[in-house]
CSV table of C-alpha atoms and ligand atoms in Angstrom, one decimal:
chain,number,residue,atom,x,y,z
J,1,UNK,CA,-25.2,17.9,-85.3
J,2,UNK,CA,-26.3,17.2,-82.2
J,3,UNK,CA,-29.1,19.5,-80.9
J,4,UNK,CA,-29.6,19.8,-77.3
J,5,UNK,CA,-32.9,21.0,-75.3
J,6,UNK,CA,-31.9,22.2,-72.2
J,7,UNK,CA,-33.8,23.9,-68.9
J,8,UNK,CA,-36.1,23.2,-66.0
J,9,UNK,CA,-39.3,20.5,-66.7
J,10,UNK,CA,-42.4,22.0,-67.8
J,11,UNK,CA,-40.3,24.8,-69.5
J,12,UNK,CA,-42.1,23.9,-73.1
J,13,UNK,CA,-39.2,21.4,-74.3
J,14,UNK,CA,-41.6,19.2,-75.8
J,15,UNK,CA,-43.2,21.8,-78.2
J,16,UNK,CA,-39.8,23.0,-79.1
J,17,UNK,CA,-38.7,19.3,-79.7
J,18,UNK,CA,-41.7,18.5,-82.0
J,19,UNK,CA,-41.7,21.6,-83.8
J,20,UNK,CA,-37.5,21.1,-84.9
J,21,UNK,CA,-38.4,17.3,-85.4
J,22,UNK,CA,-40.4,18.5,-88.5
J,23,UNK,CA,-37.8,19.9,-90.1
J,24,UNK,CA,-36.6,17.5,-93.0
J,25,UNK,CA,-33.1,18.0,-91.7
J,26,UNK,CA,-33.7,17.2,-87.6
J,27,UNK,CA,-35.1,13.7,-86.3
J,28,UNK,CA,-36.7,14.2,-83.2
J,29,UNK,CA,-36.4,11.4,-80.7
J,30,UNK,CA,-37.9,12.7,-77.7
J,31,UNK,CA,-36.3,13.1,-74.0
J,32,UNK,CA,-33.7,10.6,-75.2
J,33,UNK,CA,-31.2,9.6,-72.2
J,34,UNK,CA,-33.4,9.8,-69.6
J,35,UNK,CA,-36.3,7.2,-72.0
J,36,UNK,CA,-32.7,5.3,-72.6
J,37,UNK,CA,-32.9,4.9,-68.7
J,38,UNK,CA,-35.6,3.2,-68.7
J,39,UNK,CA,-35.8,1.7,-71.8
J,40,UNK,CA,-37.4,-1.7,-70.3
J,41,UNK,CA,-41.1,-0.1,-69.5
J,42,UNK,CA,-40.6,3.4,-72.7
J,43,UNK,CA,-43.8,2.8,-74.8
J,44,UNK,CA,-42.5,4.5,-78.5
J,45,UNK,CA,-44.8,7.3,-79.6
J,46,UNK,CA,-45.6,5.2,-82.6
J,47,UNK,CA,-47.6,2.8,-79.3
J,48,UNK,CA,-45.1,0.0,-80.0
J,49,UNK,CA,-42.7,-1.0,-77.1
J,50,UNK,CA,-39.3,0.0,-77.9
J,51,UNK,CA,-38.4,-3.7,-78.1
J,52,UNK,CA,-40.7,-3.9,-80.9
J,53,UNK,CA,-40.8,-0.3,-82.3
J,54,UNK,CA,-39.0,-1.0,-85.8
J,55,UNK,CA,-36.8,2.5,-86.0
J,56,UNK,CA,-35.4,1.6,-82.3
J,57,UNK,CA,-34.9,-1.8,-83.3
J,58,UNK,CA,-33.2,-0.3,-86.1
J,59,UNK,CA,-31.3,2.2,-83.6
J,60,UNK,CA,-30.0,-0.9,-81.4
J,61,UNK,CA,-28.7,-2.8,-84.3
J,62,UNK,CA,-26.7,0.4,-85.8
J,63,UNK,CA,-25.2,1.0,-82.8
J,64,UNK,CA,-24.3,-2.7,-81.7
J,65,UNK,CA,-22.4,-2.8,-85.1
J,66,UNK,CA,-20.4,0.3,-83.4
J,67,UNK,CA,-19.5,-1.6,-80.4
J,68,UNK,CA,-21.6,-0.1,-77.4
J,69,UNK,CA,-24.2,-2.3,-75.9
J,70,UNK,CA,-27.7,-1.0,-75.9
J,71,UNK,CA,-28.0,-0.8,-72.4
J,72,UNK,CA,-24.6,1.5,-71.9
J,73,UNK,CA,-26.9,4.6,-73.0
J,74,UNK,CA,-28.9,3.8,-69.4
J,75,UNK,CA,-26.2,5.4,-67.2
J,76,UNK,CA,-24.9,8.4,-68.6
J,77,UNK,CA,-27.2,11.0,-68.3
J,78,UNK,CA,-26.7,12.3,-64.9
J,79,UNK,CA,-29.2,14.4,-62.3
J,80,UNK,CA,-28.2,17.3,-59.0
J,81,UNK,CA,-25.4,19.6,-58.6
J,82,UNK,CA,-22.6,17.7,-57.7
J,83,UNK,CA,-22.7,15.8,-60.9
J,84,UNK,CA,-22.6,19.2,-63.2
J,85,UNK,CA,-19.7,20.1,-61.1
J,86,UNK,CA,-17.8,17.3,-62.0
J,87,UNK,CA,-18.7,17.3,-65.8
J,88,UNK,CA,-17.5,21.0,-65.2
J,89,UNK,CA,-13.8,20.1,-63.3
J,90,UNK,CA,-13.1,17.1,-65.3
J,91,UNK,CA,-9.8,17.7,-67.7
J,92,UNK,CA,-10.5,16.9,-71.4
J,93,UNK,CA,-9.0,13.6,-71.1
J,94,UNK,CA,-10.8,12.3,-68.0
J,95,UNK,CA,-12.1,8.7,-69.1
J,96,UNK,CA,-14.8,8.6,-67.7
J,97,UNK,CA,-16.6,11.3,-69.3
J,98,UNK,CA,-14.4,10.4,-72.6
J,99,UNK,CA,-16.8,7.4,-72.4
J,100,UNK,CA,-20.2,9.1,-72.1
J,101,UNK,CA,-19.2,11.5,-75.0
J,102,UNK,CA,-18.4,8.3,-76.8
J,103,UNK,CA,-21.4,6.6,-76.4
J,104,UNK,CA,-23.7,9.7,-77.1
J,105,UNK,CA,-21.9,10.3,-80.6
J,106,UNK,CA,-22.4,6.2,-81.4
J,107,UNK,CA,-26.4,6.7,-80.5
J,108,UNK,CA,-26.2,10.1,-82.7
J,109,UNK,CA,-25.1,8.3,-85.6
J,110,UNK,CA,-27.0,5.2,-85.1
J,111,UNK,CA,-30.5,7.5,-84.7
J,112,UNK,CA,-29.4,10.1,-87.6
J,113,UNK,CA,-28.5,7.0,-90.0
J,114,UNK,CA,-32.2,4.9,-89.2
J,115,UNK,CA,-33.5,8.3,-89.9
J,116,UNK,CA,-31.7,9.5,-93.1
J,117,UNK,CA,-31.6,12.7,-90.9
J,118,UNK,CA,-27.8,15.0,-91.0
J,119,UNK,CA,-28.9,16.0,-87.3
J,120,UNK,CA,-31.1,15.1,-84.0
J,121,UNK,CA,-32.7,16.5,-80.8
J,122,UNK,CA,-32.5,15.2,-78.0
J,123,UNK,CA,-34.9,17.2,-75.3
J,124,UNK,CA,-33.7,15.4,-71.9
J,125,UNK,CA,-33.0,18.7,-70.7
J,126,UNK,CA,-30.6,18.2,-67.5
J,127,UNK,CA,-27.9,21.0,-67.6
J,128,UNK,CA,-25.2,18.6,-66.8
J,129,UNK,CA,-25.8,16.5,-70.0
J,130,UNK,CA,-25.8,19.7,-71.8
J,131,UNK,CA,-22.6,20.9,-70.1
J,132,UNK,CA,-21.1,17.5,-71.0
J,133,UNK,CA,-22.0,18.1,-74.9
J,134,UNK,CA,-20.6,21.7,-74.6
J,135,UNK,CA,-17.2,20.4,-73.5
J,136,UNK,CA,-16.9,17.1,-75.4
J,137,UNK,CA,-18.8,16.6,-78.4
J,138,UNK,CA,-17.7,19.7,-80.3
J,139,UNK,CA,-20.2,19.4,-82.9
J,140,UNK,CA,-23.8,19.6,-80.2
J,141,UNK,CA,-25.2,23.4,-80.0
J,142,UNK,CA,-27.4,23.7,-76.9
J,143,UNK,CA,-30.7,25.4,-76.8
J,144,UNK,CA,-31.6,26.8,-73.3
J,145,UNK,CA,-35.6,26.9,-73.3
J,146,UNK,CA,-36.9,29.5,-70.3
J,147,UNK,CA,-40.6,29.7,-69.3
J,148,UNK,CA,-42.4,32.1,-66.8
J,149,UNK,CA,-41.7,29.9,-63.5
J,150,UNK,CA,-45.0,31.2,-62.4
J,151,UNK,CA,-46.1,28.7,-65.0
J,152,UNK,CA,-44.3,26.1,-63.9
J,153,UNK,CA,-45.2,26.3,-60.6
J,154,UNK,CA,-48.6,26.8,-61.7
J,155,UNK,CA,-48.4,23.2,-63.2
J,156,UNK,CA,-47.0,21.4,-60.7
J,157,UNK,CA,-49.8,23.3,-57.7
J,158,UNK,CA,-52.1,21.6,-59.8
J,159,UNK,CA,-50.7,18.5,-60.2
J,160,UNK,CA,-50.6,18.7,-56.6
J,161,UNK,CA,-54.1,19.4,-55.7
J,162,UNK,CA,-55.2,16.7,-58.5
J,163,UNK,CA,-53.6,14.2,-56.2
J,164,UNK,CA,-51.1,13.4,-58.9
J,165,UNK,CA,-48.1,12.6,-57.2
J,166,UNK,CA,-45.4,12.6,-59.1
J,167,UNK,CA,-41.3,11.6,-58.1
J,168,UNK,CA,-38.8,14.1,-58.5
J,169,UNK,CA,-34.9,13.5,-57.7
J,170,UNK,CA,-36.4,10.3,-55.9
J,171,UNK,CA,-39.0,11.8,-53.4
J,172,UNK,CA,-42.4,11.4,-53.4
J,173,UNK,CA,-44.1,15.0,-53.0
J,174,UNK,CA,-47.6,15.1,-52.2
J,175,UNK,CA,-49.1,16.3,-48.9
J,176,UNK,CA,-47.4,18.0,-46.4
J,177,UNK,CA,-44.0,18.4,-48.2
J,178,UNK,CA,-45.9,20.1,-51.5
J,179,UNK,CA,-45.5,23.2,-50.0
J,180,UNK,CA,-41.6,22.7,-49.7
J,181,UNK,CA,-41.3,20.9,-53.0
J,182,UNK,CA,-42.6,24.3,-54.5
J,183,UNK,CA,-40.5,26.3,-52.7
J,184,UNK,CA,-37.7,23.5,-53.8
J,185,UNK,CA,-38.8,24.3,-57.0
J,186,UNK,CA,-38.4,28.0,-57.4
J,187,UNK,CA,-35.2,27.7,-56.0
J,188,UNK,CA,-34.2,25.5,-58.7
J,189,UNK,CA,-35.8,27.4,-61.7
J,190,UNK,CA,-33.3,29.9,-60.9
J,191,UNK,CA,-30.2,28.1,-60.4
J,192,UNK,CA,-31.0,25.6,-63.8
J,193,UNK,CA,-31.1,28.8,-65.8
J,194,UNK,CA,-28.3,31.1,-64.1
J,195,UNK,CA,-26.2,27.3,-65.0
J,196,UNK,CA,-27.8,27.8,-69.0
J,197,UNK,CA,-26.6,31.3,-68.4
J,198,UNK,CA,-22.9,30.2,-67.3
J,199,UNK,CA,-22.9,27.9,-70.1
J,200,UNK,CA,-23.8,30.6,-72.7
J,201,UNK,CA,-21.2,32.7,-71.5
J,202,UNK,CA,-18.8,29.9,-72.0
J,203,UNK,CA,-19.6,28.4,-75.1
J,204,UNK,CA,-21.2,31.7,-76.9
J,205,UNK,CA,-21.8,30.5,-80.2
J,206,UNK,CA,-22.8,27.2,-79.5
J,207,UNK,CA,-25.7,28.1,-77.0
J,208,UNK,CA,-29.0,29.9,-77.4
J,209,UNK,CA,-31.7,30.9,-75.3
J,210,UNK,CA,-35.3,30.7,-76.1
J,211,UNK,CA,-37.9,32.1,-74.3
J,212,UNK,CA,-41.1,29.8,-74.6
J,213,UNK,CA,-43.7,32.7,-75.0
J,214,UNK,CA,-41.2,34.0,-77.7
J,215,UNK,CA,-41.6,31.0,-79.6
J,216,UNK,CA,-45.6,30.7,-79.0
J,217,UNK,CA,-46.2,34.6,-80.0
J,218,UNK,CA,-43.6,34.2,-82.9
J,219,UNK,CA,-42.5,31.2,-83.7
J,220,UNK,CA,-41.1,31.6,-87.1
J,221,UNK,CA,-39.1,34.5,-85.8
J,222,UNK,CA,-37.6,32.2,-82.9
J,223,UNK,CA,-37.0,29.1,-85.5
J,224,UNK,CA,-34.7,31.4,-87.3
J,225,UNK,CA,-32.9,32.8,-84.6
J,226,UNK,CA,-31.7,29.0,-83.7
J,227,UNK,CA,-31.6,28.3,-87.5
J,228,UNK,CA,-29.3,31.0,-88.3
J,229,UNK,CA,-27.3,30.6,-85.0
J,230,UNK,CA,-26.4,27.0,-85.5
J,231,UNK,CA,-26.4,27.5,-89.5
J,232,UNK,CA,-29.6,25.6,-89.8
J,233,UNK,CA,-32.3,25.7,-92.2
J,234,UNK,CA,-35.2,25.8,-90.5
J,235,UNK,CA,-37.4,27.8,-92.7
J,236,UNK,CA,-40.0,24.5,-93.8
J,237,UNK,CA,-40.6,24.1,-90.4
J,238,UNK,CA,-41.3,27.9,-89.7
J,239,UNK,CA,-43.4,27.7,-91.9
J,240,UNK,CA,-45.7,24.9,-90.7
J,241,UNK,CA,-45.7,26.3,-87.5
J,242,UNK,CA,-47.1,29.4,-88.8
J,243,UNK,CA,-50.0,28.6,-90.8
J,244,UNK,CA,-50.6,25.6,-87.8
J,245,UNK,CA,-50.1,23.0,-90.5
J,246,UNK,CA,-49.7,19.6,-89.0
J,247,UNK,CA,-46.7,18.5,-87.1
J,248,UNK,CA,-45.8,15.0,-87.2
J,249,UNK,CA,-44.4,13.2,-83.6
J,250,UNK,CA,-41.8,10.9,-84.9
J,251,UNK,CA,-40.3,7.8,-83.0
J,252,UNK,CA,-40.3,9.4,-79.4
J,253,UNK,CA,-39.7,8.5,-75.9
J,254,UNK,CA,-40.1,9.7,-72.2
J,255,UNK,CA,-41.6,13.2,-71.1
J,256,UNK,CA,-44.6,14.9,-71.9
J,257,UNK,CA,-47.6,12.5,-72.9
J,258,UNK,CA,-48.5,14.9,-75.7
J,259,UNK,CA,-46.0,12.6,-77.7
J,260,UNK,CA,-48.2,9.9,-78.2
J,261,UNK,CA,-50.6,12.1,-80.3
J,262,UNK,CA,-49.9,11.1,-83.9
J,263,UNK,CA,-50.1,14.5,-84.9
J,264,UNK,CA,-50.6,17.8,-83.2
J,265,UNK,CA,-50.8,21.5,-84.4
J,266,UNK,CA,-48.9,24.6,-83.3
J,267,UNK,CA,-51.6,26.8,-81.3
J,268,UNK,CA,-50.3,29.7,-79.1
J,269,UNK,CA,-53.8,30.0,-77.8
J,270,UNK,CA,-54.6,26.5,-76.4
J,271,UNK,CA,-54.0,24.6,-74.0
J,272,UNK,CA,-56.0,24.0,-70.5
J,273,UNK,CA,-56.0,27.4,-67.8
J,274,UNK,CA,-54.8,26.6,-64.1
J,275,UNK,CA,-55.4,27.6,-61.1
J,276,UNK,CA,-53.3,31.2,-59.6
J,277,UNK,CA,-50.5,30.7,-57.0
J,278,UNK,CA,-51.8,31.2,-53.7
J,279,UNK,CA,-50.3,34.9,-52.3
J,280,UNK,CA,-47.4,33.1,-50.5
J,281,UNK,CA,-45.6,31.3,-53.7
J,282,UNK,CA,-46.2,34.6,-55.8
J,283,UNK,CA,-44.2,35.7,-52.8
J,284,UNK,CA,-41.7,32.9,-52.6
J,285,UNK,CA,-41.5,33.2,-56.3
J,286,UNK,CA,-40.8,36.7,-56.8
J,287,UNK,CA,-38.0,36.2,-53.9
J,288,UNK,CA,-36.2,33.4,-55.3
J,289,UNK,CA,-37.1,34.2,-59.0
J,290,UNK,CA,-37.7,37.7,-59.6
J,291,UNK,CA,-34.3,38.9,-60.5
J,292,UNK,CA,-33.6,36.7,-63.4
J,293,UNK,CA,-37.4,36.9,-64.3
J,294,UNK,CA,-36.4,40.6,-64.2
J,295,UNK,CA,-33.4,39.9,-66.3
J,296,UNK,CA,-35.0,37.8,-69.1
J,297,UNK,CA,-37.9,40.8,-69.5
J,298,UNK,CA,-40.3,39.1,-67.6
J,299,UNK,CA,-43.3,41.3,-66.0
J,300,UNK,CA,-43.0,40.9,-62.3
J,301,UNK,CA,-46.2,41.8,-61.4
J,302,UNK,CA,-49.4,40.6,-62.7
J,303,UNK,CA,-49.8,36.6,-63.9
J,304,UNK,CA,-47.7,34.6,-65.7
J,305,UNK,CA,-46.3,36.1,-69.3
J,306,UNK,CA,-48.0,35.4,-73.0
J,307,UNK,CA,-49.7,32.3,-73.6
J,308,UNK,CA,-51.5,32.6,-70.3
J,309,UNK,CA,-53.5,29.9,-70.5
J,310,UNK,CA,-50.9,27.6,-72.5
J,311,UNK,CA,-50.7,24.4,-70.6
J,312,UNK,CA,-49.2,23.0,-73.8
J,313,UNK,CA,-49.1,24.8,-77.1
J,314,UNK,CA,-50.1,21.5,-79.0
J,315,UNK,CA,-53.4,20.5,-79.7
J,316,UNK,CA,-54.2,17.5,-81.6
M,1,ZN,ZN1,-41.7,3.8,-82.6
């Protein structure tokens, strides 16, 4: 099986993807299209360049014997609206997204067969790589992970005000543009999860939703849900969660730096506190936000939902 992470950065796909990684039946590999992207400059969790990581090694070679290059991974995952639209028109037998299926079910095997793993997760979280999944690989299920977006934009403001620049969709925001870049991202909060929403309705029993302070106030409780959903086992991993036992961070690439801790524990408590919103992005926020907020049982007034000062629910 193919497990999917899907929703908006900074949403807690990392945790999520850690926590089902320790599970003898799921490899966790990370965000792994979009570290297949830019495979040349990935540094492997294990601190060995993926060129000299043995498991990816091991990954190249299985899936050279299967006929797809290692590089043909690099261009399928695919960013922005116009691309989920035409994943979403594109008749069953359209070739090119016949290849990307194609090439995602060769890397499956490859990774699940290095890992003596039945399944994977893959946490590179664009919707339109999860839509793709839903409506060519029959055998991926798609979790849709949801955080308060007064977190997320929480985490960005302060990204911003560190003077961490960062790219997103191939701007550079910092400076003047922050401000829209926050308002940019409210806007999309909403419209990636009303799309995880759309895709739930369509594929019902292959899609569920987690709410990330859900799965930090009780995570065995939430492990089950997507165990018994997707017909999963997940009950070793529940339990390591917890009782905070240690989690092991397998052979992973791109996103969240936490990765490159060799081991981390579950801690619904931790993390590092940021900063409030200013009064005019709880405004902006509650415009462009509040009604889904509203749907998924968020509070809309007050600060940010349970763990409030989670910046990641790791620690090592
Ligand atoms: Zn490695």
């Amino acid at each position: 099986m193919y497990l999917y992470i899907m929703g908006r950065g900074h949403s807690g796909s990392t945790i999520l993807d850690i926590l089902l990684g320790n599970s003898s039946q799921i490899e966790s590999v990370g965000e792994l299209l979009s570290g297949l992207s830019s495979a040349h400059r990935q540094v492997c969790s294990c601190g060995e360049s993926l060129a000299n990581c043995p498991f990816w090694r091991e990954v190249r070679s299985n899936l050279e014997a299967e006929g797809v290059a290692w590089n043909e991974p690099r261009d399928i995952l695919k960013t922005g609206a116009a691309a989920l639209w035409r994943v979403w028109r594109a008749s069953p037998a359209d070739p090119t997204m016949a290849r990307r299926a194609r090439i995602t079910r060769a890397l499956a095997r490859a990774i699940t067969a290095c890992a003596s793993k039945p399944h994977l997760v893959d946490s590179s979280h664009t919707p339109t790589h999860g839509l793709l999944l839903l409506r060519h690989l029959p055998e991926a299920r798609v979790i849709h992970i949801v955080r308060d977006p007064r977190y997320v934009l929480r985490s960005h403001l302060w990204r911003i005000r560190g003077h961490l620049h960062f790219s997103m969709l191939r701007y550079r925001f910092i400076g003047r543009n922050s401000s829209l870049f926050l308002v940019w991202l409210a806007a999309s909060w909403t419209l990636v999860n009303l799309t995880g929403d759309l895709m739930a309705r369509a594929f019902p029993t292959r899609v569920v939703r987690v709410r990330f302070e859900d799965l930090c106030a009780q995570p065995a409780r939430e492990l089950g849900r997507i165990g018994s959903a997707f017909g999963l086992d997940l009950s070793d991993v529940s339990s390591k969660a917890a009782n905070r036992e240690a989690l092991l961070v397998g052979h992973n690439i791109g996103g969240n730096q936490v990765r490159h801790a060799k081991e981390v524990r579950f801690d619904p408590g931790g993390g590092q506190a940021h900063p409030p919103l200013p009064l005019w992005l709880e405004a902006v926020n509650l415009v462009l936000c509040g009604p889904v907020m509203w749907r998924y049982g968020y509070r809309l007034g007050g600060s940010a939902g349970r763990p409030a000062r989670s910046k990641a629910a790791l620690s090592r």
